[in-house]
mmCIF file of C-alpha atoms in Angstrom:
data_model
loop_
_atom_site.group_PDB
_atom_site.id
_atom_site.type_symbol
_atom_site.label_atom_id
_atom_site.label_comp_id
_atom_site.label_asym_id
_atom_site.label_seq_id
_atom_site.Cartn_x
_atom_site.Cartn_y
_atom_site.Cartn_z
ATOM 1 C CA MET A 7 38.676 19.838 -4.448
ATOM 2 C CA MET A 8 36.160 17.476 -2.875
ATOM 3 C CA LEU A 9 34.974 13.997 -3.801
ATOM 4 C CA SER A 10 31.263 14.720 -3.879
ATOM 5 C CA ALA A 11 29.992 11.263 -4.950
ATOM 6 C CA ALA A 12 31.071 7.766 -5.945
ATOM 7 C CA GLU A 13 28.498 5.811 -7.932
ATOM 8 C CA PRO A 14 28.787 2.141 -9.011
ATOM 9 C CA ARG A 15 28.763 1.442 -12.733
ATOM 10 C CA ARG A 16 28.819 -1.647 -14.918
ATOM 11 C CA LYS A 17 31.897 -3.815 -15.486
ATOM 12 C CA GLY A 18 33.290 -3.303 -11.997
ATOM 13 C CA LEU A 19 33.740 0.446 -12.271
ATOM 14 C CA THR A 20 32.897 3.322 -9.956
ATOM 15 C CA ALA A 21 32.174 6.805 -11.298
ATOM 16 C CA LEU A 22 33.782 9.583 -9.272
ATOM 17 C CA PHE A 23 32.278 13.048 -9.077
ATOM 18 C CA VAL A 24 34.507 15.919 -8.003
ATOM 19 C CA ASP A 25 32.999 19.223 -6.872
ATOM 20 C CA GLY A 26 29.633 18.078 -8.174
ATOM 21 C CA GLU A 27 30.801 17.086 -11.673
ATOM 22 C CA TYR A 28 31.738 13.729 -13.177
ATOM 23 C CA ALA A 29 35.514 13.317 -13.215
ATOM 24 C CA VAL A 30 36.493 9.728 -14.051
ATOM 25 C CA SER A 31 35.545 6.063 -13.665
ATOM 26 C CA VAL A 32 37.951 3.793 -11.814
ATOM 27 C CA ASP A 33 38.162 0.132 -10.864
ATOM 28 C CA THR A 34 35.786 -0.422 -7.944
ATOM 29 C CA GLU A 35 38.144 -2.579 -5.873
ATOM 30 C CA THR A 36 40.924 -0.029 -6.320
ATOM 31 C CA PHE A 37 38.584 2.702 -5.131
ATOM 32 C CA VAL A 38 37.453 0.694 -2.093
ATOM 33 C CA LEU A 39 41.054 -0.040 -1.094
ATOM 34 C CA SER A 40 41.893 3.660 -1.340
ATOM 35 C CA GLY A 41 39.671 4.379 1.656
ATOM 36 C CA LEU A 42 38.183 7.459 0.012
ATOM 37 C CA LYS A 43 34.627 8.429 0.883
ATOM 38 C CA PRO A 44 32.281 11.083 -0.501
ATOM 39 C CA GLY A 45 33.057 14.355 1.223
ATOM 40 C CA ALA A 46 36.811 13.695 1.387
ATOM 41 C CA GLU A 47 39.300 16.235 0.124
ATOM 42 C CA LEU A 48 40.997 15.013 -3.039
ATOM 43 C CA SER A 49 44.173 16.510 -4.457
ATOM 44 C CA ASP A 50 45.223 16.279 -8.098
ATOM 45 C CA GLU A 51 48.116 14.034 -7.052
ATOM 46 C CA ARG A 52 45.844 11.643 -5.146
ATOM 47 C CA LEU A 53 43.393 11.457 -8.039
ATOM 48 C CA HIS A 54 46.221 10.788 -10.514
ATOM 49 C CA GLU A 55 47.603 8.030 -8.278
ATOM 50 C CA LEU A 56 44.155 6.452 -8.020
ATOM 51 C CA ILE A 57 43.731 6.467 -11.805
ATOM 52 C CA GLN A 58 47.152 4.866 -12.285
ATOM 53 C CA LYS A 59 46.399 2.086 -9.797
ATOM 54 C CA SER A 60 43.005 1.532 -11.398
ATOM 55 C CA ASP A 61 44.523 1.304 -14.881
ATOM 56 C CA ALA A 62 47.174 -1.138 -13.677
ATOM 57 C CA ARG A 63 44.584 -3.433 -12.142
ATOM 58 C CA ARG A 64 42.246 -3.263 -15.121
ATOM 59 C CA ALA A 65 45.137 -3.871 -17.512
ATOM 60 C CA GLN A 66 46.181 -6.981 -15.610
ATOM 61 C CA GLU A 67 42.646 -8.356 -15.533
ATOM 62 C CA LYS A 68 42.151 -7.650 -19.237
ATOM 63 C CA ALA A 69 45.432 -9.345 -20.121
ATOM 64 C CA LEU A 70 44.562 -12.500 -18.212
ATOM 65 C CA TYR A 71 41.097 -12.551 -19.758
ATOM 66 C CA LEU A 72 42.542 -12.322 -23.272
ATOM 67 C CA LEU A 73 45.085 -15.073 -22.608
ATOM 68 C CA GLU A 74 42.357 -17.395 -21.360
ATOM 69 C CA HIS A 75 40.886 -17.387 -24.869
ATOM 70 C CA ARG A 76 44.062 -17.688 -26.944
ATOM 71 C CA ALA A 77 47.771 -16.901 -27.024
ATOM 72 C CA HIS A 78 48.908 -13.400 -28.028
ATOM 73 C CA SER A 79 52.149 -11.697 -28.930
ATOM 74 C CA GLN A 80 53.355 -9.002 -26.545
ATOM 75 C CA LYS A 81 52.445 -6.150 -28.899
ATOM 76 C CA GLU A 82 49.104 -7.653 -29.843
ATOM 77 C CA LEU A 83 48.228 -8.021 -26.169
ATOM 78 C CA ALA A 84 49.285 -4.463 -25.313
ATOM 79 C CA ASP A 85 47.309 -3.059 -28.255
ATOM 80 C CA LYS A 86 44.127 -4.780 -27.115
ATOM 81 C CA ILE A 87 44.529 -3.761 -23.474
ATOM 82 C CA ALA A 88 45.149 -0.154 -24.526
ATOM 83 C CA ARG A 89 41.608 0.032 -25.889
ATOM 84 C CA THR A 90 40.318 0.292 -22.315
ATOM 85 C CA VAL A 91 43.195 1.747 -20.254
ATOM 86 C CA SER A 92 46.227 3.983 -20.800
ATOM 87 C CA ARG A 93 48.934 2.844 -23.210
ATOM 88 C CA GLU A 94 51.485 2.953 -20.411
ATOM 89 C CA ALA A 95 49.452 0.621 -18.198
ATOM 90 C CA ALA A 96 48.794 -1.724 -21.136
ATOM 91 C CA GLU A 97 52.470 -2.050 -21.999
ATOM 92 C CA ARG A 98 53.420 -2.617 -18.370
ATOM 93 C CA ALA A 99 50.872 -5.394 -18.039
ATOM 94 C CA ALA A 100 52.063 -7.089 -21.234
ATOM 95 C CA SER A 101 55.710 -6.774 -20.198
ATOM 96 C CA ARG A 102 54.944 -8.272 -16.806
ATOM 97 C CA LEU A 103 53.355 -11.314 -18.416
ATOM 98 C CA VAL A 104 56.448 -11.731 -20.602
ATOM 99 C CA GLU A 105 58.561 -11.736 -17.429
ATOM 100 C CA LEU A 106 56.296 -14.377 -15.926
ATOM 101 C CA GLY A 107 56.613 -16.549 -19.038
ATOM 102 C CA MET A 108 52.924 -16.286 -19.890
ATOM 103 C CA VAL A 109 53.659 -14.441 -23.146
ATOM 104 C CA ASN A 110 56.427 -15.615 -25.474
ATOM 105 C CA ASP A 111 56.660 -14.072 -28.932
ATOM 106 C CA GLU A 112 58.877 -16.796 -30.410
ATOM 107 C CA GLU A 113 56.696 -19.646 -29.181
ATOM 108 C CA TYR A 114 53.568 -17.805 -30.299
ATOM 109 C CA ALA A 115 55.025 -17.108 -33.745
ATOM 110 C CA ARG A 116 56.133 -20.719 -34.244
ATOM 111 C CA ASN A 117 52.705 -22.074 -33.335
ATOM 112 C CA LEU A 118 50.918 -19.572 -35.547
ATOM 113 C CA ALA A 119 53.249 -20.209 -38.486
ATOM 114 C CA ALA A 120 52.684 -23.957 -38.137
ATOM 115 C CA GLU A 121 48.916 -23.446 -38.193
ATOM 116 C CA LEU A 122 49.012 -21.092 -41.183
ATOM 117 C CA PHE A 123 51.310 -23.369 -43.182
ATOM 118 C CA GLY A 124 49.606 -26.591 -42.157
ATOM 119 C CA ARG A 125 45.897 -26.096 -41.615
ATOM 120 C CA LYS A 126 45.299 -23.036 -43.791
ATOM 121 C CA GLY A 127 47.889 -23.699 -46.475
ATOM 122 C CA CYS A 128 49.245 -20.144 -46.583
ATOM 123 C CA SER A 129 52.377 -19.216 -48.507
ATOM 124 C CA ALA A 130 55.560 -17.951 -46.859
ATOM 125 C CA SER A 131 54.820 -14.337 -47.820
ATOM 126 C CA ARG A 132 51.311 -14.571 -46.361
ATOM 127 C CA VAL A 133 52.623 -16.106 -43.139
ATOM 128 C CA LYS A 134 55.169 -13.301 -42.751
ATOM 129 C CA TRP A 135 52.395 -10.758 -43.272
ATOM 130 C CA GLU A 136 50.158 -12.439 -40.697
ATOM 131 C CA LEU A 137 52.967 -12.560 -38.144
ATOM 132 C CA ALA A 138 53.798 -8.885 -38.682
ATOM 133 C CA LYS A 139 50.129 -7.964 -38.311
ATOM 134 C CA ARG A 140 50.176 -9.596 -34.878
ATOM 135 C CA GLY A 141 53.227 -7.668 -33.729
ATOM 136 C CA ILE A 142 56.025 -10.161 -34.381
ATOM 137 C CA GLU A 143 59.298 -8.416 -35.220
ATOM 138 C CA ARG A 144 60.452 -8.773 -38.805
ATOM 139 C CA ASP A 145 63.720 -10.615 -38.086
ATOM 140 C CA LEU A 146 61.984 -13.167 -35.874
ATOM 141 C CA ALA A 147 59.190 -13.685 -38.406
ATOM 142 C CA GLU A 148 61.631 -14.217 -41.263
ATOM 143 C CA ARG A 149 63.705 -16.699 -39.259
ATOM 144 C CA ILE A 150 60.703 -18.767 -38.216
ATOM 145 C CA VAL A 151 59.253 -18.802 -41.731
ATOM 146 C CA GLU A 152 62.586 -19.814 -43.207
ATOM 147 C CA GLU A 153 62.866 -22.697 -40.737
ATOM 148 C CA SER A 154 59.335 -24.004 -41.179
ATOM 149 C CA GLU A 155 58.325 -23.149 -44.767
ATOM 150 C CA PRO A 156 57.256 -26.199 -46.812
ATOM 151 C CA ASP A 157 58.113 -26.493 -50.496
ATOM 152 C CA PRO A 158 55.662 -24.062 -52.178
ATOM 153 C CA VAL A 159 54.967 -26.312 -55.175
ATOM 154 C CA GLU A 160 54.211 -29.256 -52.914
ATOM 155 C CA ALA A 161 52.034 -26.982 -50.777
ATOM 156 C CA VAL A 162 50.049 -25.986 -53.860
ATOM 157 C CA GLN A 163 49.605 -29.658 -54.781
ATOM 158 C CA ARG A 164 48.282 -30.465 -51.305
ATOM 159 C CA LEU A 165 45.802 -27.604 -51.487
ATOM 160 C CA LEU A 166 44.606 -28.766 -54.889
ATOM 161 C CA GLN A 167 44.056 -32.276 -53.572
ATOM 162 C CA LYS A 168 42.404 -31.146 -50.369
ATOM 163 C CA LYS A 169 40.201 -28.255 -51.494
ATOM 164 C CA TYR A 170 40.206 -27.465 -55.187
ATOM 165 C CA ALA A 171 40.403 -30.634 -57.290
ATOM 166 C CA ARG A 172 36.669 -30.592 -58.104
ATOM 167 C CA LEU A 173 36.993 -27.100 -59.624
ATOM 168 C CA LEU A 174 39.670 -27.959 -62.162
ATOM 169 C CA GLY A 175 37.371 -29.546 -64.736
ATOM 170 C CA ASP A 176 36.770 -26.346 -66.723
ATOM 171 C CA GLU A 177 38.432 -23.013 -67.458
ATOM 172 C CA LYS A 178 36.225 -20.991 -65.128
ATOM 173 C CA GLY A 179 36.982 -23.315 -62.245
ATOM 174 C CA ARG A 180 40.729 -23.185 -62.955
ATOM 175 C CA ARG A 181 40.683 -19.407 -62.821
ATOM 176 C CA ARG A 182 38.893 -19.511 -59.480
ATOM 177 C CA VAL A 183 41.512 -21.898 -58.140
ATOM 178 C CA VAL A 184 44.387 -19.730 -59.335
ATOM 179 C CA ALA A 185 42.796 -16.656 -57.761
ATOM 180 C CA ALA A 186 42.327 -18.486 -54.451
ATOM 181 C CA LEU A 187 45.952 -19.604 -54.414
ATOM 182 C CA GLN A 188 47.127 -16.090 -55.206
ATOM 183 C CA ARG A 189 45.110 -14.760 -52.279
ATOM 184 C CA LEU A 190 47.040 -17.179 -50.085
ATOM 185 C CA GLY A 191 50.208 -15.493 -51.329
ATOM 186 C CA TYR A 192 51.530 -18.041 -53.823
ATOM 187 C CA ARG A 193 53.558 -16.867 -56.823
ATOM 188 C CA TRP A 194 52.298 -17.666 -60.295
ATOM 189 C CA ASP A 195 55.336 -19.845 -61.114
ATOM 190 C CA ASP A 196 54.653 -22.030 -58.067
ATOM 191 C CA ILE A 197 50.944 -22.215 -58.847
ATOM 192 C CA LYS A 198 51.647 -23.229 -62.450
ATOM 193 C CA SER A 199 54.153 -25.888 -61.405
ATOM 194 C CA GLY A 200 51.802 -27.219 -58.740
ATOM 195 C CA LEU A 201 48.935 -27.440 -61.209
ATOM 196 C CA ARG A 202 51.090 -29.228 -63.762
ATOM 197 C CA LYS A 203 52.372 -31.829 -61.293
ATOM 198 C CA PHE A 204 48.921 -32.369 -59.815
ATOM 199 C CA GLU A 205 47.363 -32.932 -63.229
ATOM 200 C CA GLU A 206 50.198 -35.225 -64.350
ATOM 201 C CA GLU A 207 49.567 -37.432 -61.328
ATOM 202 C CA ASP A 208 45.775 -37.502 -61.765
ATOM 203 C CA ASP A 209 44.416 -39.379 -64.795
ATOM 204 C CA SER A 210 41.168 -37.428 -64.644
ATOM 205 C CA PHE A 211 43.008 -34.331 -65.863
ATOM 206 C CA ALA A 212 44.982 -36.036 -68.619
ATOM 207 C CA GLY A 213 43.212 -33.942 -71.236
ATOM 208 C CA CYS A 214 44.439 -30.597 -69.834
ATOM 209 C CA GLY A 215 47.250 -29.334 -72.013
ATOM 210 C CA GLU A 216 50.070 -26.835 -71.600
ATOM 211 C CA ASP A 217 48.241 -24.297 -73.757
ATOM 212 C CA ASP A 218 45.323 -24.301 -71.335
ATOM 213 C CA ARG A 219 47.613 -23.743 -68.380
ATOM 214 C CA GLN A 220 49.350 -20.800 -70.009
ATOM 215 C CA SER A 221 46.045 -19.147 -70.833
ATOM 216 C CA ASP A 222 45.113 -18.692 -67.121
#
């Protein structure tokens, strides 16, 4: 078969036409380095090799671009790269960055867990779910959560003080607060205990009784 045309496209790609029909788009620099010119004979093996080299280069560039914006787990990175190149090339690129120390699942998971516990006030179950969603293995996620989990009742109290105290003045507001805490993954027993301790320490809620709390 013959390479009949090579036309530049957006995003650093070149469209290759074989025997007069569009075949594939490859990384432009990879194509230039191949030395191929329109009119050259092109075997299936040569075309496959060109596609593989193109995917490898694009995967590497995509990985570095993603890491410039924020840290990723190995699986999360590979999944994103695979949206534009082959799965094989994506996984190779992610693995290479692990070898180079640019991707570290344990470090990534610890930093994310600290942010979720600290800044967002998530519960342990929610943090585990978020870590799993980002490709962190279950055993690693459970170990990190176990090591860094704050006391859930104290965490609820901090959230009440920081975000929800103004809503606790009436029954409707209390229900909204409970629902918000449940969305963060807190168990009802921890929410109830946190509410009780918070209200005991705040004179403005001295009129809230146990019956009210049980009715939520």
